[in-house]
Amino acid sequence: MRKTFAILSMMVLGSILLYNCEPEADSLGEQLFLDGAANGKEALFDVVGYNISNNDTIRADANTFVNLFGTNAATSSTAVLGAFNESQFGMQKATYFTQLRLPSYDPDFGVNPTVDSVVMVVKPTYAIDSVSTTTNDDYVYPDGNIPAKKVVSTYPIIKFGKSKLNGGKLTLKVNEVLEFMNGFNDIVYSNKNFAADESNVLGSKEISGNVSAVAITKDSDNGDIFRTPVGIRIRLDADFFKQKIIDKKGQMELRDAANFTRHFRGLRVSVVENDGYLFQFTPNDIELIMYYKNDKVDNGVTTRPQSKYNFALGSANVHTGYYQYNRSGAAINTYAIGNSTTGDLKLYAQGMGGNSIGVKFPTATIDSLKNMYQKNKAAIITAKIRIYTDDSVWNNKYQKPTILTILQRDKDTSGQVTTGFTTDYTILSGASTFVPLRVYDLDKNPAYYDFTVTQSLKDIVESGKDYSNKYFKIDLAQFLNTSAGSLAGYKYTSRAFSMPRAVFVGSDPSNKNKIKLRVTYGTK
């Protein structure tokens, strides 16, 4: 138990990226440096780098939208909306589906209820330190003509893609889902497009790349009149909700969750455009608020005050992401061959069901290292797989990836393919200097990335373990944490909502930055 805890603790530490100028030796072979016992030398070896197609599909239900290192990781989550199109990868478009529930069933909306308005609030990830504020000290709140002050705080949404295309504008629209979305624990993949009512757009909103919060306070006592969270407010069809909710008062459709989720199957949020940018948001924090009025009698006087009804769109509901791709004419079609024998010239890595990168040790590389070990007593001190972004085709202003995962795949004695953390993650749990990934030159072209594979290589070279079916799988993602702060396991990563993409140099003999294995070794 103690060893397992140590492993998980080190893996959490290891997932933190370091930005250094030069590689450092890990502690696995550091004793070879002590007292001049050995001279450390670096040698470069070929590896086979190739593209792994995921068929542009990934599991994308509520159980995959898990928060990264959040303060409330058990309930927080992340999903994606938007569209982005460019020449290397083509078009990627993200749509979101969600169920909704009543906060309590068989509700009573009072006498003569009418719906004033319905608002959906989507809360994107935004740059909290880049606020701009506008203040209207002479504002008059229309419901009662109350003298007030209105303050609007605006923040830029964190985006990936063409943030300034068309002035940063994207149009969000909301439609009713017509297909039952099943249960919370059912698996849904990102190519599942639930049927929706295309003939009736319940609401739409054009955004300009920003998100706002509004605070309205009385002049008389500075008391709150109206306050909204930071979010995108989409006004929905009030008549639709009156017919769907208010007019069903006392009927079976509103009696329990089973009936309601078949009566009102869900909502789809999509973008109209096919190019622009992608952005993340927290689905469990979406709000759907219905403002309505009903008759109130007090001392014989009838009034119609406004009430607020909050639907439940949180973690009890089915949430899914639907991801569309159009690769027509994109360079990925030419270069992402998937050649695991001699490698691909360029490596196309993309989240949300896009390509992964595969890396194999060729026989010539292992034979050379074994010869050095057996004849020259050359012990491996560190081993890194280094990949560079391809500045010939990916020299742009898009944010370079800062988080990547590496997993190890092999076959067991029964021939079944196995996947897990690399041997370095598990064996080097006690090494204080162990870092699985180091990232360099993110502000330059090219950037490069070093993946630690020291123990994995030593097992092959020095212990003679079979490597014929072993390869590494690299993704633009991050390992996820449980609510307790430990890693959830190798299966749980942010791939389902990872927005970045990048082209890397593969096994290209004509490119000085081709993917390589860099081994630091010492001899007695």
XYZ file of C-alpha atoms in Angstrom:
524
model
C 0.000 0.000 0.000
C 2.854 2.353 0.884
C 4.551 1.649 -2.459
C 1.323 2.311 -4.375
C 0.868 5.627 -2.596
C 4.451 6.579 -3.393
C 3.944 5.731 -7.049
C 0.787 7.797 -7.334
C 2.350 10.691 -5.464
C 5.339 10.731 -7.775
C 3.093 10.478 -10.828
C 1.202 13.562 -9.703
C 4.511 15.381 -9.291
C 5.733 13.980 -12.562
C 2.786 15.381 -14.443
C 4.002 18.896 -13.657
C 5.987 20.174 -16.626
C 9.468 21.612 -16.247
C 10.866 24.197 -18.654
C 14.646 23.819 -18.688
C 17.485 24.781 -20.988
C 19.211 21.386 -21.010
C 18.168 17.841 -20.096
C 19.084 16.561 -16.649
C 20.088 13.068 -15.632
C 17.473 11.284 -13.588
C 18.525 9.456 -10.462
C 18.378 6.004 -11.988
C 22.046 6.097 -13.013
C 23.314 9.099 -11.127
C 25.660 6.920 -9.045
C 27.764 6.548 -12.172
C 28.681 10.222 -11.907
C 29.796 10.078 -8.281
C 33.506 10.640 -7.527
C 34.401 10.629 -11.196
C 33.386 6.989 -11.529
C 32.153 7.507 -15.076
C 32.023 9.980 -17.920
C 28.532 10.819 -19.122
C 28.183 10.952 -22.894
C 25.114 11.481 -25.068
C 24.359 9.471 -28.189
C 21.432 9.795 -30.596
C 19.544 6.845 -32.051
C 16.751 6.415 -34.546
C 13.218 5.565 -33.459
C 10.139 4.896 -35.551
C 7.592 7.686 -35.180
C 4.220 7.199 -36.828
C 0.623 8.371 -36.742
C -2.062 6.390 -34.899
C -5.552 7.000 -36.238
C -8.336 7.107 -33.676
C -10.936 7.391 -36.472
C -11.772 10.903 -35.256
C -13.803 9.301 -32.486
C -13.461 9.149 -28.714
C -15.697 8.370 -25.771
C -17.322 11.714 -24.967
C -20.020 11.205 -22.331
C -20.319 12.831 -18.902
C -17.912 10.337 -17.343
C -15.078 11.604 -19.576
C -15.623 15.339 -18.979
C -13.645 15.307 -15.730
C -11.989 18.384 -14.256
C -8.175 18.633 -14.207
C -6.725 19.214 -10.763
C -9.777 21.225 -9.780
C -10.712 22.174 -6.254
C -13.932 20.236 -6.729
C -12.867 17.547 -9.187
C -15.621 15.181 -8.120
C -18.324 17.439 -9.546
C -16.557 19.817 -11.930
C -16.227 18.950 -15.595
C -15.108 20.306 -18.938
C -16.605 20.227 -22.437
C -15.959 22.021 -25.724
C -17.877 24.192 -28.179
C -16.784 25.879 -31.398
C -15.274 25.263 -34.817
C -11.778 25.622 -36.247
C -10.542 25.007 -39.782
C -6.984 25.171 -41.144
C -4.927 23.555 -43.902
C -3.003 20.910 -41.942
C -5.775 19.159 -39.998
C -8.912 20.412 -41.712
C -12.107 21.332 -39.865
C -12.998 20.307 -36.319
C -16.385 21.271 -34.885
C -17.709 20.643 -31.371
C -21.387 20.471 -30.387
C -22.796 19.820 -26.917
C -25.867 17.827 -25.804
C -27.370 17.781 -22.327
C -30.371 16.421 -20.511
C -32.164 18.593 -17.973
C -34.310 17.805 -14.967
C -36.728 19.549 -12.667
C -35.362 20.573 -9.260
C -38.416 18.858 -7.746
C -41.239 16.990 -9.426
C -44.937 17.734 -9.763
C -44.227 21.480 -9.384
C -46.904 24.075 -8.627
C -46.548 27.310 -10.590
C -49.462 29.014 -8.882
C -52.541 30.676 -10.353
C -52.537 31.964 -13.935
C -48.795 31.451 -14.502
C -47.120 33.020 -17.527
C -43.516 32.853 -18.636
C -41.710 36.181 -18.950
C -38.381 34.865 -20.230
C -36.029 31.874 -20.203
C -32.250 32.206 -20.161
C -29.494 29.626 -20.594
C -26.137 30.614 -19.093
C -23.019 28.905 -20.478
C -19.835 29.534 -18.486
C -16.666 29.306 -20.589
C -13.144 29.246 -19.233
C -11.910 32.843 -19.271
C -8.850 34.935 -18.423
C -9.737 36.154 -14.956
C -6.828 38.624 -14.850
C -7.894 40.508 -18.006
C -11.089 42.242 -16.944
C -12.506 45.420 -18.478
C -15.321 47.249 -16.696
C -18.020 49.661 -17.856
C -20.194 51.534 -15.365
C -23.499 53.349 -15.901
C -24.281 55.446 -12.799
C -27.508 56.763 -14.313
C -29.093 53.430 -15.140
C -32.822 52.951 -14.451
C -33.966 49.394 -13.797
C -37.082 48.967 -15.981
C -39.144 46.761 -13.629
C -40.346 49.509 -11.289
C -38.234 52.328 -12.791
C -35.681 52.070 -9.996
C -32.670 54.446 -10.113
C -29.595 52.212 -10.093
C -26.001 51.636 -11.090
C -25.114 49.036 -13.703
C -21.626 47.510 -13.837
C -20.615 45.156 -16.653
C -17.357 43.211 -16.201
C -16.003 41.636 -19.394
C -13.324 38.946 -19.746
C -11.753 37.303 -22.820
C -12.700 33.661 -23.351
C -9.712 31.302 -23.468
C -9.709 30.050 -27.051
C -7.819 27.785 -29.426
C -7.893 28.693 -33.080
C -8.559 31.873 -35.036
C -9.561 34.107 -32.164
C -9.804 37.239 -34.348
C -11.568 35.756 -37.372
C -14.697 37.793 -38.153
C -13.976 39.941 -35.117
C -13.975 36.915 -32.840
C -17.658 36.310 -33.522
C -19.319 32.929 -33.144
C -23.048 32.265 -33.167
C -24.372 29.807 -30.593
C -27.786 28.261 -31.095
C -29.972 26.004 -28.958
C -32.337 23.309 -30.240
C -34.570 20.749 -28.567
C -33.290 17.148 -28.616
C -35.854 14.717 -30.036
C -34.033 11.450 -29.269
C -33.890 9.846 -25.827
C -30.311 10.211 -24.559
C -30.292 7.087 -22.332
C -28.833 7.021 -18.820
C -25.949 8.759 -17.100
C -23.730 5.666 -17.006
C -24.225 4.731 -20.660
C -21.192 5.077 -22.923
C -21.518 7.619 -25.738
C -18.906 8.266 -28.426
C -18.157 11.583 -30.064
C -19.626 10.597 -33.438
C -23.108 10.252 -31.924
C -25.358 13.026 -33.200
C -28.629 12.898 -31.277
C -31.619 13.919 -33.382
C -32.770 17.480 -32.749
C -35.607 19.698 -33.935
C -33.911 21.599 -36.760
C -37.094 23.482 -37.620
C -37.233 25.406 -34.356
C -34.247 27.275 -32.938
C -35.108 27.927 -29.297
C -32.536 30.682 -29.007
C -29.293 32.035 -30.410
C -26.530 34.339 -29.320
C -23.667 35.952 -31.210
C -20.572 36.223 -29.063
C -17.450 38.233 -29.834
C -14.913 36.159 -27.947
C -15.735 37.632 -24.562
C -17.848 36.748 -21.572
C -19.496 39.136 -19.105
C -21.029 39.504 -15.665
C -23.650 42.137 -14.829
C -24.329 43.727 -11.440
C -27.222 46.186 -10.918
C -27.560 47.886 -7.529
C -30.068 50.418 -6.142
C -28.941 54.012 -5.748
C -30.937 54.301 -2.536
C -29.214 51.649 -0.424
C -26.735 49.960 -2.777
C -28.776 46.748 -2.503
C -28.679 44.179 -5.291
C -31.450 44.281 -7.867
C -29.953 41.983 -10.451
C -26.679 40.076 -10.623
C -25.439 37.477 -13.099
C -22.435 35.154 -12.992
C -19.701 35.418 -15.609
C -21.186 33.668 -18.602
C -22.872 33.742 -21.988
C -26.608 34.414 -21.580
C -28.751 32.928 -24.369
C -32.396 33.980 -24.325
C -34.695 31.052 -25.191
C -38.274 30.827 -26.489
C -40.623 31.639 -23.582
C -43.709 30.225 -25.343
C -41.952 26.900 -25.880
C -41.257 26.571 -22.144
C -44.790 27.591 -21.232
C -46.155 24.779 -23.404
C -43.485 22.277 -22.359
C -43.500 23.019 -18.621
C -46.161 25.392 -17.304
C -49.034 23.919 -19.310
C -48.116 20.396 -18.139
C -48.782 21.214 -14.497
C -50.264 18.191 -12.686
C -49.700 15.841 -15.623
C -47.594 12.686 -15.798
C -44.810 14.378 -17.762
C -43.774 16.342 -14.666
C -44.379 13.636 -12.049
C -40.899 12.029 -11.949
C -37.487 11.980 -13.650
C -38.233 8.948 -15.833
C -41.280 10.576 -17.380
C -39.704 14.001 -17.648
C -36.518 12.913 -19.485
C -38.733 11.256 -22.080
C -41.025 14.275 -22.319
C -38.196 16.822 -22.528
C -35.284 14.800 -23.861
C -32.643 17.494 -23.784
C -31.026 20.498 -25.407
C -28.357 20.829 -28.066
C -25.922 23.766 -28.070
C -23.999 24.221 -31.321
C -22.204 26.859 -33.364
C -23.388 28.045 -36.752
C -19.956 28.765 -38.245
C -17.492 26.168 -39.548
C -14.382 28.192 -38.738
C -13.228 30.301 -35.850
C -12.104 28.845 -32.537
C -12.802 26.249 -29.878
C -13.454 27.035 -26.219
C -14.015 25.019 -23.068
C -16.815 25.395 -20.547
C -18.122 23.609 -17.462
C -21.306 21.640 -18.311
C -22.264 21.015 -14.700
C -22.352 24.795 -14.179
C -24.730 25.595 -17.037
C -27.832 27.371 -15.773
C -31.316 27.324 -17.264
C -33.583 29.864 -15.596
C -37.264 30.415 -16.267
C -38.712 33.735 -15.065
C -42.487 33.568 -14.613
C -45.362 35.423 -12.952
C -48.520 34.241 -11.227
C -51.371 35.741 -9.231
C -50.775 36.568 -5.562
C -53.642 37.812 -3.377
C -52.771 39.865 -0.288
C -55.572 41.545 1.674
C -57.829 41.329 -1.344
C -55.265 42.883 -3.671
C -54.027 40.772 -6.566
C -50.456 41.257 -7.718
C -48.258 39.375 -10.161
C -44.705 39.232 -8.782
C -41.957 37.583 -10.792
C -40.535 34.240 -9.652
C -37.425 32.384 -10.775
C -37.360 28.664 -11.585
C -33.955 26.972 -11.989
C -33.827 23.734 -13.954
C -31.221 21.175 -12.915
C -28.506 20.760 -15.568
C -25.794 19.390 -13.295
C -23.980 16.108 -12.875
C -27.093 13.907 -12.678
C -27.777 14.498 -16.366
C -26.361 12.928 -19.498
C -23.821 15.274 -21.131
C -22.188 14.372 -24.447
C -19.886 15.986 -26.986
C -20.459 15.539 -30.716
C -17.323 16.184 -32.784
C -17.410 16.634 -36.552
C -14.387 16.511 -38.850
C -13.835 17.497 -42.458
C -10.351 16.488 -43.634
C -10.980 17.258 -47.321
C -7.859 18.782 -48.864
C -5.963 18.815 -45.552
C -2.267 17.888 -45.435
C -2.928 15.225 -42.803
C -4.310 13.002 -45.577
C -0.920 12.994 -47.314
C 1.423 12.527 -44.363
C -0.475 10.610 -41.651
C 0.089 7.202 -43.217
C 0.469 5.158 -40.041
C 3.713 3.509 -41.197
C 4.853 1.654 -38.082
C 7.713 -0.040 -39.964
C 9.864 2.881 -41.109
C 7.793 5.757 -39.718
C 5.863 8.751 -41.065
C 7.606 11.957 -42.155
C 5.225 14.146 -40.140
C 3.255 13.418 -36.987
C -0.222 14.900 -36.554
C -1.379 15.005 -32.937
C -4.859 16.271 -32.068
C -7.204 15.984 -29.126
C -10.937 15.148 -29.110
C -10.544 11.928 -31.099
C -7.825 13.089 -33.487
C -4.531 11.310 -34.112
C -2.106 9.991 -31.504
C 1.641 9.515 -32.036
C 3.220 6.057 -31.905
C 6.924 5.496 -31.155
C 8.821 2.196 -31.519
C 12.425 1.167 -30.922
C 13.836 -0.302 -34.170
C 15.997 -3.418 -34.046
C 19.112 -1.541 -35.200
C 18.853 0.890 -32.290
C 18.454 -1.829 -29.664
C 21.264 -3.925 -31.181
C 23.604 -0.932 -31.088
C 22.776 -0.186 -27.458
C 23.167 -3.822 -26.461
C 26.556 -3.908 -28.141
C 27.651 -0.802 -26.232
C 26.417 -2.305 -22.982
C 27.960 -5.740 -23.446
C 31.285 -4.759 -24.998
C 31.964 -1.304 -23.571
C 30.114 -1.664 -20.257
C 28.103 1.430 -21.194
C 25.281 1.825 -18.656
C 22.242 3.901 -19.588
C 21.935 6.918 -17.326
C 19.020 8.663 -19.002
C 16.974 8.032 -22.125
C 14.641 10.575 -23.715
C 12.460 10.539 -26.790
C 12.686 14.029 -28.255
C 10.137 15.391 -30.723
C 10.142 18.804 -32.393
C 7.230 20.748 -33.784
C 7.537 20.960 -37.558
C 8.307 24.603 -38.266
C 7.987 24.053 -42.015
C 4.215 23.581 -41.735
C 3.348 24.516 -38.139
C 4.965 27.941 -37.844
C 2.004 29.916 -36.553
C 0.649 31.783 -33.556
C -1.562 28.968 -32.283
C -0.704 27.989 -28.731
C 1.726 25.101 -28.672
C 0.816 22.064 -26.558
C 1.969 22.285 -22.949
C 0.604 18.960 -21.715
C 1.117 15.522 -23.260
C 0.702 11.975 -22.021
C 2.804 8.940 -22.820
C 1.567 5.379 -22.357
C 3.212 2.020 -22.961
C 1.617 -0.751 -25.012
C 2.715 -4.371 -25.348
C 1.319 -7.908 -25.557
C 1.015 -10.262 -22.611
C 1.774 -13.987 -22.685
C -1.718 -14.741 -24.008
C -1.283 -12.352 -26.918
C -3.631 -9.702 -25.537
C -2.631 -6.078 -26.080
C -1.887 -4.356 -22.775
C -1.828 -0.639 -22.033
C -0.514 1.125 -18.969
C 1.739 3.764 -17.539
C 5.312 3.521 -18.760
C 7.754 1.506 -16.670
C 9.426 4.780 -15.743
C 6.256 6.036 -14.057
C 6.023 2.978 -11.853
C 9.651 1.972 -11.264
C 11.040 5.470 -10.678
C 8.510 6.420 -8.015
C 11.270 7.027 -5.470
C 13.407 9.242 -7.683
C 13.020 12.857 -6.623
C 14.379 14.123 -9.951
C 12.078 12.058 -12.150
C 9.924 14.106 -14.522
C 8.138 12.251 -17.336
C 8.053 15.227 -19.695
C 10.083 18.361 -20.161
C 9.010 21.101 -22.560
C 11.310 23.610 -24.271
C 11.038 26.774 -26.365
C 7.266 27.153 -26.367
C 7.734 30.770 -27.452
C 9.877 29.759 -30.430
C 9.705 27.742 -33.629
C 10.327 24.904 -33.290
C 9.415 23.906 -29.739
C 10.535 20.498 -28.522
C 9.538 17.890 -25.971
C 11.551 15.256 -24.075
C 9.780 12.125 -22.801
C 11.639 10.070 -20.193
C 11.902 6.382 -21.159
C 15.013 5.458 -19.152
C 13.738 2.407 -17.340
C 11.751 1.190 -20.324
C 14.935 1.201 -22.408
C 17.122 -0.303 -19.683
C 14.686 -3.199 -19.353
C 15.271 -4.023 -23.001
C 18.990 -3.334 -23.306
C 20.290 -4.459 -19.932
C 17.687 -7.024 -18.876
C 16.893 -8.464 -22.280
C 13.116 -8.029 -22.139
C 11.239 -8.625 -25.367
C 10.331 -5.446 -27.224
C 8.934 -6.791 -30.495
C 5.387 -5.665 -29.644
C 6.242 -2.737 -27.379
C 5.495 0.836 -28.430
C 4.654 4.169 -26.860
C 1.496 6.191 -27.459
C 1.683 9.974 -27.083
C -1.404 12.210 -26.853
C -2.103 15.908 -26.472
C -3.761 15.413 -23.107
C -3.141 15.202 -19.387
C -3.711 12.441 -16.859
C -6.749 13.205 -14.699
C -7.007 13.319 -10.936
C -9.625 11.909 -8.610
C -11.378 14.211 -6.166
C -8.803 13.114 -3.574
C -5.959 14.426 -5.729
C -4.425 11.135 -6.881
C -4.261 9.948 -10.469
C -7.446 8.248 -11.601
C -5.542 5.713 -13.739
C -3.961 5.473 -17.160
C -7.369 5.294 -18.897
C -8.439 8.696 -17.596
C -7.020 11.626 -19.551
C -8.256 14.913 -20.944
C -8.269 13.683 -24.562
C -12.048 14.004 -24.801
C -11.895 17.781 -24.359
C -8.287 18.597 -25.332
C -8.424 21.456 -27.854
C -4.773 21.774 -29.070
C -3.285 20.310 -32.206
C 0.257 20.369 -33.578
C 2.379 18.889 -36.347
C 5.673 17.308 -35.261
C 8.669 16.057 -37.223
C 8.516 12.295 -37.615
C 11.026 9.799 -38.996
C 12.183 12.145 -41.731
C 15.823 11.404 -42.688
C 16.144 14.785 -44.433
C 15.117 16.807 -41.368
C 17.699 17.638 -38.689
C 14.889 17.734 -36.118
C 13.537 14.274 -36.822
C 12.274 12.306 -33.828
C 15.200 10.734 -31.958
C 16.127 8.701 -28.910
C 18.736 10.572 -26.861
C 20.696 8.326 -24.508
C 23.119 9.543 -21.874
C 25.401 6.680 -20.867
C 28.404 6.165 -18.639
C 31.352 3.828 -18.828
C 33.616 2.748 -15.969
